[in-house]
Short mmCIF file of C-alpha atoms in Angstrom, two decimals:
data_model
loop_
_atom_site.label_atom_id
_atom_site.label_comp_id
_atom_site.label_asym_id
_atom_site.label_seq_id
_atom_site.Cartn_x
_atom_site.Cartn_y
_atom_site.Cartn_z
CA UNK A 1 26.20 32.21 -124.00
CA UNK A 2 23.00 33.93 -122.51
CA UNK A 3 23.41 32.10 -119.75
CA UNK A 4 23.90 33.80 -116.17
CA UNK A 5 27.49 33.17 -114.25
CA UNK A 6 30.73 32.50 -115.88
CA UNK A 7 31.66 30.27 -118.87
CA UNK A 8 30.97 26.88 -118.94
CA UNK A 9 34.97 25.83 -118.03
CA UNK A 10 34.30 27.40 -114.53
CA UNK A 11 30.96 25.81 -114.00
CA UNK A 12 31.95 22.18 -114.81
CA UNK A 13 35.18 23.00 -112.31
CA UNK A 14 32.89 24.49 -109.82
CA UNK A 15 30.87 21.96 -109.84
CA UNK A 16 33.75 19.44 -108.89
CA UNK A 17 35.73 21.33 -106.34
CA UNK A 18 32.87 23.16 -104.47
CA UNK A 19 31.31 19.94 -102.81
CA UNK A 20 35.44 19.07 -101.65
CA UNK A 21 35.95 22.84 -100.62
CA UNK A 22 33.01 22.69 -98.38
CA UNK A 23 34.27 19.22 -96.76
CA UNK A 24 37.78 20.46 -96.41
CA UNK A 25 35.97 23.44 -94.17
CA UNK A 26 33.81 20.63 -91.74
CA UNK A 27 37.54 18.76 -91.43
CA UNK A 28 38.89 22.01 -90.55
CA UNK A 29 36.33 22.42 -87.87
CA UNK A 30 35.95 19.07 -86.58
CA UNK A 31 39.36 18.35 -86.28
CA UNK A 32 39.88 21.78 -84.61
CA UNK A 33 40.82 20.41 -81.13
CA UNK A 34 43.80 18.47 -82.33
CA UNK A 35 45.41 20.39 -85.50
CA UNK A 36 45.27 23.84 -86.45
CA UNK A 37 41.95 25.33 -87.96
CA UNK A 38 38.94 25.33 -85.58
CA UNK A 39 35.00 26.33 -86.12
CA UNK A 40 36.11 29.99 -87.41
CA UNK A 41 38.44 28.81 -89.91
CA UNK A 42 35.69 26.19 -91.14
CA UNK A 43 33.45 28.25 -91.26
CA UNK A 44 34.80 30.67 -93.33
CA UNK A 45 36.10 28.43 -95.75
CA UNK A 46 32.30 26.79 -96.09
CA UNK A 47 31.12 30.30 -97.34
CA UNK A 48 33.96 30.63 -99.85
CA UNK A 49 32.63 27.44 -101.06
CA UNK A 50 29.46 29.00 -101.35
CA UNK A 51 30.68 32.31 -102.35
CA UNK A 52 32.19 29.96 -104.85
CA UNK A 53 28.79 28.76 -106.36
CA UNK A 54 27.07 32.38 -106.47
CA UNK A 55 29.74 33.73 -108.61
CA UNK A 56 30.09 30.89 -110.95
CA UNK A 57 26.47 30.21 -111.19
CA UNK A 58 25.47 33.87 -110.52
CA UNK A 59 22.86 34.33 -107.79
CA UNK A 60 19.88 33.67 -109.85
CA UNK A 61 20.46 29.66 -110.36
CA UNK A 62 22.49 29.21 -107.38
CA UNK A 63 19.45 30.20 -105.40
CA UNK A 64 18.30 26.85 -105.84
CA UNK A 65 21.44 25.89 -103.56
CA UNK A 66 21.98 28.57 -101.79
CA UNK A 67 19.52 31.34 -100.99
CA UNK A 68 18.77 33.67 -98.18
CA UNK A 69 15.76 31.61 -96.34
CA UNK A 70 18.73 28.63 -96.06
CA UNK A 71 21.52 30.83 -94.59
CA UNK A 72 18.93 32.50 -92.42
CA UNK A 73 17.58 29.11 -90.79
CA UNK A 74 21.31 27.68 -90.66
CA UNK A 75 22.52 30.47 -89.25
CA UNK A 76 19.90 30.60 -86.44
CA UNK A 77 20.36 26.87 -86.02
CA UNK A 78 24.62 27.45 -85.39
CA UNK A 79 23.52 30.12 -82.44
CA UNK A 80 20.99 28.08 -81.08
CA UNK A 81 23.52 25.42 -81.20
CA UNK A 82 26.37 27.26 -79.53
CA UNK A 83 23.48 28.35 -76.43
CA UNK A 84 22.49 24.66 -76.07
CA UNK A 85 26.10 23.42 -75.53
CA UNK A 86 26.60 26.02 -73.53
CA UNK A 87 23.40 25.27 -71.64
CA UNK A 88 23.94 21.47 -71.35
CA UNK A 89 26.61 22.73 -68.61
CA UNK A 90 24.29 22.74 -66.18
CA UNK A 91 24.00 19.33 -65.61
CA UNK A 92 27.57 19.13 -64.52
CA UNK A 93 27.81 22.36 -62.99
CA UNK A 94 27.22 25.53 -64.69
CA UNK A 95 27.17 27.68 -67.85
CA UNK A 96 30.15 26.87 -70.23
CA UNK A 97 30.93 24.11 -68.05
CA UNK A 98 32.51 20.42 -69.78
CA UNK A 99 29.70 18.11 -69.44
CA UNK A 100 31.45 15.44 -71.40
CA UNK A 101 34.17 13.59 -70.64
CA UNK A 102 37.05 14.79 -71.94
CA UNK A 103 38.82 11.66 -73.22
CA UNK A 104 42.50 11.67 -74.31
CA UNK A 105 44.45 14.40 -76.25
CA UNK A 106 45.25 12.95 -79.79
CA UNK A 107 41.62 11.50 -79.98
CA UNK A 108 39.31 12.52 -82.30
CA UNK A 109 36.83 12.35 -79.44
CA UNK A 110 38.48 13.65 -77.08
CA UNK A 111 38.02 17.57 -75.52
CA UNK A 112 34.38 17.05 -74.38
CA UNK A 113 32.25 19.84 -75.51
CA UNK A 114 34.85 20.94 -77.95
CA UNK A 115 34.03 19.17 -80.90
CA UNK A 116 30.48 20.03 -80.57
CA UNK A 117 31.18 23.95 -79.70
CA UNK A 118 32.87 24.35 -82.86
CA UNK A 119 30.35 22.43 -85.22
CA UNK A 120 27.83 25.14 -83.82
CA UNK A 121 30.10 28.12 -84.54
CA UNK A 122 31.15 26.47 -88.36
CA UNK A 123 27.46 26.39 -88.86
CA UNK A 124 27.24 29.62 -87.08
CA UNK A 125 30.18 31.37 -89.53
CA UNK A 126 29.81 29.84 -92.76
CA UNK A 127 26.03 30.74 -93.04
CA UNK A 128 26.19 33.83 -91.32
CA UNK A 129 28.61 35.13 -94.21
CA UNK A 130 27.40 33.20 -97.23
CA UNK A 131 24.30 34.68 -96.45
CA UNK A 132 25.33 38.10 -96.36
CA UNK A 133 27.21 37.34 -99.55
CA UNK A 134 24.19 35.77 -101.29
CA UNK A 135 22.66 39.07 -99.77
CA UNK A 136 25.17 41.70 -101.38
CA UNK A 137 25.01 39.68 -105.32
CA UNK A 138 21.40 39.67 -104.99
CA UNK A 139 20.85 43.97 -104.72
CA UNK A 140 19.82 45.59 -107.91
CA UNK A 141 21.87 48.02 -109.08
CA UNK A 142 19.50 50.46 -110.74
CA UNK A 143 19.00 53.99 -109.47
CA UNK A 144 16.19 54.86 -108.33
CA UNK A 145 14.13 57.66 -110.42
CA UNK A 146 13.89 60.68 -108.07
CA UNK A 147 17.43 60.75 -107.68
CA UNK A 148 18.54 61.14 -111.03
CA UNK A 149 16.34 64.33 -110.84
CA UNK A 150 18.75 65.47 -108.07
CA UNK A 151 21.74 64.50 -109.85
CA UNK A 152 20.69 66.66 -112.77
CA UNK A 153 20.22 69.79 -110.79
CA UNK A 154 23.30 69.61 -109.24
CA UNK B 1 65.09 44.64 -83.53
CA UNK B 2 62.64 44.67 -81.35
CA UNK B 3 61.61 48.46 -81.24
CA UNK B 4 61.73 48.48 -85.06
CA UNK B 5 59.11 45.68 -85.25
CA UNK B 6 56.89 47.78 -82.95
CA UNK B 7 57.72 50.85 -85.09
CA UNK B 8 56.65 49.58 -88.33
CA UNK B 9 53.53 47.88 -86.72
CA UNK B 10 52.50 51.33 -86.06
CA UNK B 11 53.34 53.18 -89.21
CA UNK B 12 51.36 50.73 -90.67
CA UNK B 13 48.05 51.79 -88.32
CA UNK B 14 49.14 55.33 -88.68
CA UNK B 15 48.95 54.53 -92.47
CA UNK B 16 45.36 53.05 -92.22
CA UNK B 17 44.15 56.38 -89.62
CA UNK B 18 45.27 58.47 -92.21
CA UNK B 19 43.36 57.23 -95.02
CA UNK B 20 40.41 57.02 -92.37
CA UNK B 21 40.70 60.79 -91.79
CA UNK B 22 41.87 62.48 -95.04
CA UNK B 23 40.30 60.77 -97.74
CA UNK B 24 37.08 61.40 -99.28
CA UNK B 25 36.47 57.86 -100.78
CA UNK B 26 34.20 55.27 -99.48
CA UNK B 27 35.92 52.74 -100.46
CA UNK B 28 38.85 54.31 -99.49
CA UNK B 29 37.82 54.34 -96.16
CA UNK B 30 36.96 51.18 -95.83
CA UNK B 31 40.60 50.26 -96.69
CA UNK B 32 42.03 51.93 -94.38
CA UNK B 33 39.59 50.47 -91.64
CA UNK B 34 41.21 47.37 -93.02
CA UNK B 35 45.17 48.05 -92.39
CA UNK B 36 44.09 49.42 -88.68
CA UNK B 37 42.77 45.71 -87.95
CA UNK B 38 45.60 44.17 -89.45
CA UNK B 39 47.81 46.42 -87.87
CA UNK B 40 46.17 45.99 -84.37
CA UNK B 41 45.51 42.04 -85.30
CA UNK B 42 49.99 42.28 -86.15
CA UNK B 43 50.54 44.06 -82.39
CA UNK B 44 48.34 41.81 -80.11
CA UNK B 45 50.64 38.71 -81.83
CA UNK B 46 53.60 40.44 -81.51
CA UNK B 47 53.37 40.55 -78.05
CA UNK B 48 52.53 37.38 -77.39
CA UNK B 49 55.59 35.91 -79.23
CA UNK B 50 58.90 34.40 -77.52
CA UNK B 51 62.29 34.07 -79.48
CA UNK B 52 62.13 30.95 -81.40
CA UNK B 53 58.63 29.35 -79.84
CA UNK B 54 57.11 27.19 -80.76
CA UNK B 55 52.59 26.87 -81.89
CA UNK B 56 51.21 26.15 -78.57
CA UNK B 57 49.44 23.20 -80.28
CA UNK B 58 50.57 19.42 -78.67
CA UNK B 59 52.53 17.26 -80.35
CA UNK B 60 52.10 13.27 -80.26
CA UNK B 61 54.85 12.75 -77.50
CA UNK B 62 55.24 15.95 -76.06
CA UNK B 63 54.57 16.56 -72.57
CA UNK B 64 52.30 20.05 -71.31
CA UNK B 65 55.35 21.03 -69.43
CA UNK B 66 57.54 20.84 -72.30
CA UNK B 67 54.99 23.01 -74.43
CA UNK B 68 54.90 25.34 -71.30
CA UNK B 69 58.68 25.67 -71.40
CA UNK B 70 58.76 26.81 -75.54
CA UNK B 71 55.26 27.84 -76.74
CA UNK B 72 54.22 30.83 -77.87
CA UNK B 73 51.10 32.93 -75.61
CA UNK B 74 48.06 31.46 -76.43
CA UNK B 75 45.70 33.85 -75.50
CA UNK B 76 46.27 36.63 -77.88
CA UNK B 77 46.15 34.46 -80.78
CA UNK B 78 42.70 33.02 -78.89
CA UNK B 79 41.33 36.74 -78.96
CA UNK B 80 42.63 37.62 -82.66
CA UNK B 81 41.06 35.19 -84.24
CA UNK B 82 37.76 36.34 -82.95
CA UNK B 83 38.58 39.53 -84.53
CA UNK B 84 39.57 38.91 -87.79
CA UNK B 85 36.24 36.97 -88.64
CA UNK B 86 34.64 40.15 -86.82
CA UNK B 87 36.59 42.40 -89.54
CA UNK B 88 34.98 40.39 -92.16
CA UNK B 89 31.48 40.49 -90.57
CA UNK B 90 32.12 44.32 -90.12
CA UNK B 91 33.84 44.78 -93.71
CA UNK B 92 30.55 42.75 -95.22
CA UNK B 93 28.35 45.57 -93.24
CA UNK B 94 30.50 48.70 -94.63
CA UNK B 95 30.02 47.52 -98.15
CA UNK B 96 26.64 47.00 -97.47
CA UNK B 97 26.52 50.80 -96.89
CA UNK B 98 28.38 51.82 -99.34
CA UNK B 99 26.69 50.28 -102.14
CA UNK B 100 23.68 51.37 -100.64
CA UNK B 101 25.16 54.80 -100.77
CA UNK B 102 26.20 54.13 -104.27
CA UNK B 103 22.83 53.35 -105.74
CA UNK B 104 21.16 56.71 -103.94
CA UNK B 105 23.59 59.03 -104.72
CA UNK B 106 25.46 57.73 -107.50
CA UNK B 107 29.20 58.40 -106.37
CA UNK B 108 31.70 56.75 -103.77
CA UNK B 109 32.76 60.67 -103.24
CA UNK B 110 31.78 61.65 -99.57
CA UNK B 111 32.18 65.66 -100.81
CA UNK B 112 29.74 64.96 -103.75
CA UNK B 113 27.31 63.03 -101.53
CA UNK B 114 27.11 65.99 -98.91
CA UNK B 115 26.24 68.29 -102.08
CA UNK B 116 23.50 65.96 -103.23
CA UNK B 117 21.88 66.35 -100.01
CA UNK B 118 21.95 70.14 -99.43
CA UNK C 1 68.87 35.51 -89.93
CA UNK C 2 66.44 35.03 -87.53
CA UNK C 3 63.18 34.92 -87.78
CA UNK C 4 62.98 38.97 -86.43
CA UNK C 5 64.40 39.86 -90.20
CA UNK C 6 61.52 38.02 -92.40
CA UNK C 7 59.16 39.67 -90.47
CA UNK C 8 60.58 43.16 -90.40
CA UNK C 9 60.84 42.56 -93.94
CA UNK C 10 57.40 41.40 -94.66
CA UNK C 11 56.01 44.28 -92.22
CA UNK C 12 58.15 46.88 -95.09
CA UNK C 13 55.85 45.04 -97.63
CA UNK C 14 52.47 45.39 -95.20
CA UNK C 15 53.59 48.90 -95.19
CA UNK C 16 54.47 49.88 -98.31
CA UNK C 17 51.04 48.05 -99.78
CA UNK C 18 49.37 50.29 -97.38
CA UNK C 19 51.24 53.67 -98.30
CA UNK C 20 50.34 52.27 -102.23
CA UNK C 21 46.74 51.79 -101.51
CA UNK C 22 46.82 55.62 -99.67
CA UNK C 23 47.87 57.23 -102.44
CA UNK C 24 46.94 55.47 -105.99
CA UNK C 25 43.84 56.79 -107.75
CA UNK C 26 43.07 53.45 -109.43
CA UNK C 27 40.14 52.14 -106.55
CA UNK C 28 40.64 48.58 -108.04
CA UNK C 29 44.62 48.90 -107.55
CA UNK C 30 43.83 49.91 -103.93
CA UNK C 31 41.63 46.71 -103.08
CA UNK C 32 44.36 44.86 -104.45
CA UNK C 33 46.87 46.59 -102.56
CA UNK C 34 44.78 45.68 -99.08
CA UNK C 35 44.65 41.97 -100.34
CA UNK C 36 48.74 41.96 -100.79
CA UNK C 37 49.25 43.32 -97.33
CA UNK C 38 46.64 40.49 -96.04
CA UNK C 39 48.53 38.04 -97.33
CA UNK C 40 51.75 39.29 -96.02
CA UNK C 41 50.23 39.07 -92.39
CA UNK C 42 48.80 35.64 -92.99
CA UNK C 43 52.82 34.92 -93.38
CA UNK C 44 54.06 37.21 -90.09
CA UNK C 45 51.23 34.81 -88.48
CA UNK C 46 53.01 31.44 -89.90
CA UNK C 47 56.02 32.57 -88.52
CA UNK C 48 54.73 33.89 -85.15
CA UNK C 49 54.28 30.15 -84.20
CA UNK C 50 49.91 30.94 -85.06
CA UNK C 51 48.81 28.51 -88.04
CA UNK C 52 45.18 29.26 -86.45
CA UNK C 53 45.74 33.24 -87.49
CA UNK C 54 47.37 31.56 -90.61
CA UNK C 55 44.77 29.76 -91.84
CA UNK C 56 41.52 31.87 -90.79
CA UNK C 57 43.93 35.02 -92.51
CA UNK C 58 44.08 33.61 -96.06
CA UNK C 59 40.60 32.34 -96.28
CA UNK C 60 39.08 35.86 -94.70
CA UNK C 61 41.14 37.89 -97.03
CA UNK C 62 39.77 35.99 -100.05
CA UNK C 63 36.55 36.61 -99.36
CA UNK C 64 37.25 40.45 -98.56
CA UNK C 65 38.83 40.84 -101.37
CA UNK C 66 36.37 38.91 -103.43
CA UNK C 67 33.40 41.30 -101.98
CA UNK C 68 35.75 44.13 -102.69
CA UNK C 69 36.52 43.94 -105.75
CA UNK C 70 32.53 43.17 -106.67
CA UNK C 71 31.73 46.77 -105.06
CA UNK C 72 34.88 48.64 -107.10
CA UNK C 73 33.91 46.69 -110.49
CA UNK C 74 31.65 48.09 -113.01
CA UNK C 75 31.27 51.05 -110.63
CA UNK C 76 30.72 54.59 -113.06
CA UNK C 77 33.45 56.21 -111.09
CA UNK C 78 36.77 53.90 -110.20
CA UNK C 79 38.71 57.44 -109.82
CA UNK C 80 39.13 59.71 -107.13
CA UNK C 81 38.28 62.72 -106.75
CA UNK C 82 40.76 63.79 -103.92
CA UNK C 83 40.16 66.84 -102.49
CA UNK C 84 43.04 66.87 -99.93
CA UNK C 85 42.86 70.00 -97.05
CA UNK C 86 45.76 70.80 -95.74
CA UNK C 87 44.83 71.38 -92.32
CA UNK C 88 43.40 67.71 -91.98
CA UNK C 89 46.82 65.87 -93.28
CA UNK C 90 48.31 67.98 -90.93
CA UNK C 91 46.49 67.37 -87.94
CA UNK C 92 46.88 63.87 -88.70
CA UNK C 93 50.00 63.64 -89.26
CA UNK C 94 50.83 65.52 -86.13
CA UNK C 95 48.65 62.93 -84.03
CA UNK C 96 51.00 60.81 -85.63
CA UNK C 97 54.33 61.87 -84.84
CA UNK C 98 53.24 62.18 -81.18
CA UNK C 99 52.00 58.95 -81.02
CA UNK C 100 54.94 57.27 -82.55
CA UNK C 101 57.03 59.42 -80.16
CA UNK C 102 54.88 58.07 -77.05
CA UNK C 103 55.04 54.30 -78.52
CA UNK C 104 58.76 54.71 -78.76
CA UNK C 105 58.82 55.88 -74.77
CA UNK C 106 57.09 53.00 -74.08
CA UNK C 107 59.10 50.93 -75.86
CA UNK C 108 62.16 51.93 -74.96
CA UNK C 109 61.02 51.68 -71.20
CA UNK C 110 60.48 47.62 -71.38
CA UNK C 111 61.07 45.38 -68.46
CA UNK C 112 61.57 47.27 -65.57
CA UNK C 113 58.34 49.56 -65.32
CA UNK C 114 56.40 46.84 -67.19
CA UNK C 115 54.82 48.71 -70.67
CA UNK C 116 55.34 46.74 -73.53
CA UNK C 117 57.54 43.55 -73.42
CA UNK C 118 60.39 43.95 -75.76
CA UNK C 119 60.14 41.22 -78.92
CA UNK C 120 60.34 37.63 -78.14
CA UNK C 121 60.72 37.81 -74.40
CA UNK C 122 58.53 35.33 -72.51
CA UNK C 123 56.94 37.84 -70.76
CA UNK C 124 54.27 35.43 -69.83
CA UNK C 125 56.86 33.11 -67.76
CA UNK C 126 57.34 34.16 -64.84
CA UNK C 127 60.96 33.21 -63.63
CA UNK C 128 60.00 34.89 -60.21
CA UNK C 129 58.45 32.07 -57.68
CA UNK C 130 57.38 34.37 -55.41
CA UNK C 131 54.45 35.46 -58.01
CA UNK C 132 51.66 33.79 -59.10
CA UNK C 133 52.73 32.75 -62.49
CA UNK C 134 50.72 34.30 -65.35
CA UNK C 135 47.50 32.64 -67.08
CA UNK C 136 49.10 31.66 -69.94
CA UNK C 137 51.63 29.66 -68.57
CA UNK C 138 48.75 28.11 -66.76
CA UNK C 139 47.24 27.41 -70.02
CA UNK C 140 49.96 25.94 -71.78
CA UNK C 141 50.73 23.59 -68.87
CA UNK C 142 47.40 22.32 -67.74
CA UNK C 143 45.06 22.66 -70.65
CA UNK C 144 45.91 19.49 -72.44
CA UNK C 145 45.08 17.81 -69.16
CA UNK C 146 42.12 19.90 -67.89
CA UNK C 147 40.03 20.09 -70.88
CA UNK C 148 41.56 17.34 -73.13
CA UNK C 149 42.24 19.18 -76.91
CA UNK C 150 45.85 19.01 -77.99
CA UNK C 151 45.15 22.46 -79.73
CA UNK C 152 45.49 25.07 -76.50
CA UNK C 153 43.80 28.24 -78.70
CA UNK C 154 40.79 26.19 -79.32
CA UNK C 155 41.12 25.27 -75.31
CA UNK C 156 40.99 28.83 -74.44
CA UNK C 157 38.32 29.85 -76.97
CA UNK C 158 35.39 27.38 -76.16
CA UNK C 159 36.33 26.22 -72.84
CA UNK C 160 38.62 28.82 -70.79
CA UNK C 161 37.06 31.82 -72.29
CA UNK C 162 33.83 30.45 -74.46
CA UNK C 163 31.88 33.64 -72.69
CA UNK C 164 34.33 35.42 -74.69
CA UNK C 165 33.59 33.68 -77.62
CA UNK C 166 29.68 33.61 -77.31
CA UNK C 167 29.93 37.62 -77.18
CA UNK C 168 31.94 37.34 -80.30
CA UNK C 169 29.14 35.04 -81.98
CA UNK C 170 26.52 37.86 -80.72
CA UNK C 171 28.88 40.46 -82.45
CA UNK C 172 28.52 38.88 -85.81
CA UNK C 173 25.20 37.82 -85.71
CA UNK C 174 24.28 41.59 -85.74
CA UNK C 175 26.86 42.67 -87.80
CA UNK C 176 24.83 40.22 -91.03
CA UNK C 177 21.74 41.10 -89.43
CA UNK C 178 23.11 44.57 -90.26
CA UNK C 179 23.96 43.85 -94.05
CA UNK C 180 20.36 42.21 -94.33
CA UNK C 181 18.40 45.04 -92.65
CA UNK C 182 20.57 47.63 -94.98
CA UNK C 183 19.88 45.94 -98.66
CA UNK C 184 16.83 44.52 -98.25
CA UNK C 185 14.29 45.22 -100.92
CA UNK C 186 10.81 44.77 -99.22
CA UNK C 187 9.35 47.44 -97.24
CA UNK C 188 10.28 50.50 -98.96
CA UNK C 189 6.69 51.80 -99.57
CA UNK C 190 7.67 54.47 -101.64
CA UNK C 191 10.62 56.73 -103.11
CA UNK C 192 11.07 59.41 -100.42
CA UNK C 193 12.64 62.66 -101.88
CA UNK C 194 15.95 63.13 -101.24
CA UNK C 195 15.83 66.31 -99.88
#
C-alpha cells in the first residue's frame, strides 16, 4: 500500500458516509428555525465531513474534492451571502430587517429571512474551517536549512 | 448547591489561567486557552438557567406564554454559540502558529525557542 | 437527585480532566484530556435545557481534537520540558485564591444587591410589575409570533441580534484568513537568518 491516506477499509467507508455526513449538516442548518442545530452547527459538521475526506484520502487526492481555491470562493460566497440578506432589508425597512413574510411557526418556510441567514453562515462555517483544515494538512514539515545550523550551535 | 456550581466553574478557569501562565509548552498553552472558553462558555449558561426549565425551543401545541412561563434564557445560549465556533476559528489560528513555530525552531519549548533566538 | 448533582458531578470530571491535562508530561494524553472535558460540557449543555450548545459542542470538539492531535503526532518532542519557577505558580496561584475569594462575595451576596443570580432562579422574570420586564422574557413570549421560527436562539441570533452575529462572521473570517496568511508557502523569497 503506497498509496496516500488510510487503508482501503476507511476509504470505501469514507466514501459512503461522507456524502450523508455532509447532508445531515445542510438538514441541520436548514431546519435550524424549527429544531435544534442552526447554520453554526451545520456548518461545522460540513467541514468534519470534509475534514473527513482529507484524512482518509490524505490531502494530495482529496484536492481534487476539496482544495483551497474551493473553500476560498465558498467561503467568500457564505459572507457575501450573509451581507445580501442582510441588505435585502432595505426594501422593507432597514438593515437586518425581515423582508419576507414570516409564515407560521412549525413550517418549514416559515421565519422569513431565517432560513436563508443560516444557509449563508453554513456556507460561511463549513468552508471557512475545512479550508483552514485543508490549509494545516497541506504545510510541509521539513526544516528549513539555516536553522538546523542554529540548532547545532546551540 | 448553587455556590458550589459557581465554585467549580471557576476552579476550572483558574485551572486553564494557570497552565496559560506557568507552563512553557505550546501546546500546553493552547490547552489551557481551551478550558478558559469552556469554563467561561459553562458560566454564561449557568446563569441563564432556571430550576427545571425547559429548551426555549416551541413545541407543536405549546403556546409563547407557556414557553415564557418555563424556558430557560435564551440569550446567553444565543451569544455562546457564537463563541464556541470562534474558539475553533481561534484554536485553528494558534496551531497554525505553533506548527509554524515548530518547523523554525524545532521544539514546542517556549524556553528553548527564546535560546534559539539570542 | 436533581439535575444540580449531574452537573456538579460532571463539572468534578471537567475539572479533574483539566488538573490531568496541567500536570501529565505525555502532550498526546493532554489533548485527550481537553477532548474528555469537551465532551463533559457538551453534556452540562444537554442538561442546561441548550441542545444548540449540545450539538455545535460535540461536533467543534471533534474537530479540535482531530487538529490537535495532528500537531502533537509524529512531533520529535511529545515530552515536556517543564521548567516550573516558583515565583510564577505562586503569583498565580495567589491571583487565584483572591479571585475565588471575590467570586464567593459575590456569590454569596445574590438577590438583594443584584451580582450574580444564585443557580436556577429566573432571574430573567421579573415578578415585579412595576418594572419593565427583562428582554428575555420578551423573547421567549413574542418571538414565535414576531419573527415566526419555533427555535427562539436562532430568533435572537439572525433576527433580534443578527448585528451581533455578522460581527461574529467578521471575527472568523479573519481568524482563517489568519491560518492562511501564517502557512502559506508562496512569497517567502528567501531563507532569512534567524538571528
Amino acid at each position: 500500500m503506497s498509496q496516500p491516506g488510510m487503508t482501503i477499509i476507511v476509504k470505501n467507508t469514507t466514501r459512503i458516509i461522507a456524502g450523508f455526513i455532509a447532508l445531515f449538516g445542510v438538514y441541520i442548518a436548514l431546519t435550524g428555525h424549527l429544531s435544534p442545530g442552526g447554520g453554526f452547527a451545520g456548518g461545522v459538521i460540513l467541514a468534519a465531513a470534509a475534514v473527513l475526506v482529507v484524512l482518509a484520502f490524505g490531502s494530495g487526492f482529496a484536492g481534487r474534492i476539496v482544495n483551497e481555491p474551493k473553500c476560498h470562493i465558498w467561503d467568500g460566497t457564505g459572507a457575501m451571502g450573509f451581507l445580501v440578506v442582510a441588505l435585502c432589508g432595505y426594501i422593507t425597512g432597514g438593515f437586518f430587517v425581515n423582508f419576507i413574510p414570516i409564515g407560521t411557526a412549525h413550517h418549514l418556510l416559515s421565519g422569513g429571512m431565517i432560513p436563508l441567514a443560516n444557509l449563508a453562515i453554513l456556507l460561511k462555517v463549513g468552508a471557512g474551517l475545512a479550508g483552514a483544515f485543508v490549509a494545516l494538512s497541506a504545510f510541509k514539515y521539513g526544516r528549513p536549512r539555516s536553522i538546523r545550523r542554529v540548532g547545532r550551535e546551540l | 448547591m448553587g455556590i458550589t456550581i459557581y465554585l467549580l466553574t471557576f476552579a476550572v478557569l483558574l485551572v486553564g489561567l494557570y497552565i496559560v501562565v506557568a507552563k512553557k509548552n505550546i501546546i500546553k498553552i493552547i490547552v489551557g486557552v481551551l478550558i478558559i472558553d469552556y469554563a467561561v462558555n459553562l458560566l454564561l449558561v449557568l446563569v441563564g438557567y432556571r430550576s427545571d426549565g425547559v429548551a426555549p425551543i416551541l413545541s407543536p401545541g405549546q403556546t409563547a406564554a407557556d414557553l415564557a412561563e418555563t424556558g430557560v434564557d435564551p440569550l446567553p445560549q444565543a451569544m455562546v454559540l457564537t463563541s464556541i465556533v470562534i474558539g475553533l476559528g481561534i484554536t485553528a489560528l494558534m496551531v497554525s502558529m505553533a506548527i509554524r513555530l515548530h518547523q523554525k525552531y524545532g521544539t514546542f519549548d517556549m524556553n528553548r525557542i527564546r535560546k534559539l533566538r539570542g | 437527585m436533581g439535575v444540580e448533582h449531574f452537573i456538579v458531578a460532571l463539572i468534578l470530571f471537567m475539572l479533574i480532566a483539566a488538573l490531568i491535562a496541567a500536570e501529565t508530561r505525555d502532550l498526546l494524553s493532554a489533548v485527550i484530556c481537553i477532548g474528555a472535558a469537551g465532551f463533559a460540557l457538551s453534556v452540562i449543555d444537554l442538561l442546561l435545557g441548550a441542545p444548540d450548545l449540545a450539538i455545535t459542542q460535540v461536533v467543534v470538539e471533534v474537530i479540535a481534537l482531530v487538529l490537535l492531535v495532528r500537531v502533537v503526532l509524529r512531533r520529535e518532542d511529545t515530552s515536556t520540558t517543564d521548567a516550573r519557577d516558583a515565583l510564577r505558580t505562586g503569583a498565580v496561584l495567589l491571583a487565584g485564591g483572591v479571585l475565588l475569594v471575590v467570586t464567593f462575595v459575590a456569590v454569596g451576596g445574590t438577590g438583594a444587591d443584584g451580582t450574580i443570580p444564585a443557580f436556577g432562579a429566573a432571574t430573567f422574570a421579573n415578578p415585579d410589575e412595576a418594572l419593565p420586564s427583562p428582554v428575555s422574557s420578551d423573547y421567549l413570549a413574542k418571538g414565535p409570533a414576531e419573527t415566526g421560527a419555533a427555535n427562539i436562539v436562532m430568533a435572537i441570533l439572525l433576527d433580534y441580534r443578527a448585528y451581533d452575529t455578522l460581527g461574529e462572521a467578521t471575527v472568523i473570517f479573519v481568524s482563517i484568513l489568519g491560518v492562511y496568511v501564517i502557512l502559506r508557502q508562496v512569497g517567502r523569497r528567501k531563507q532569512e537568518p534567524v538571528l
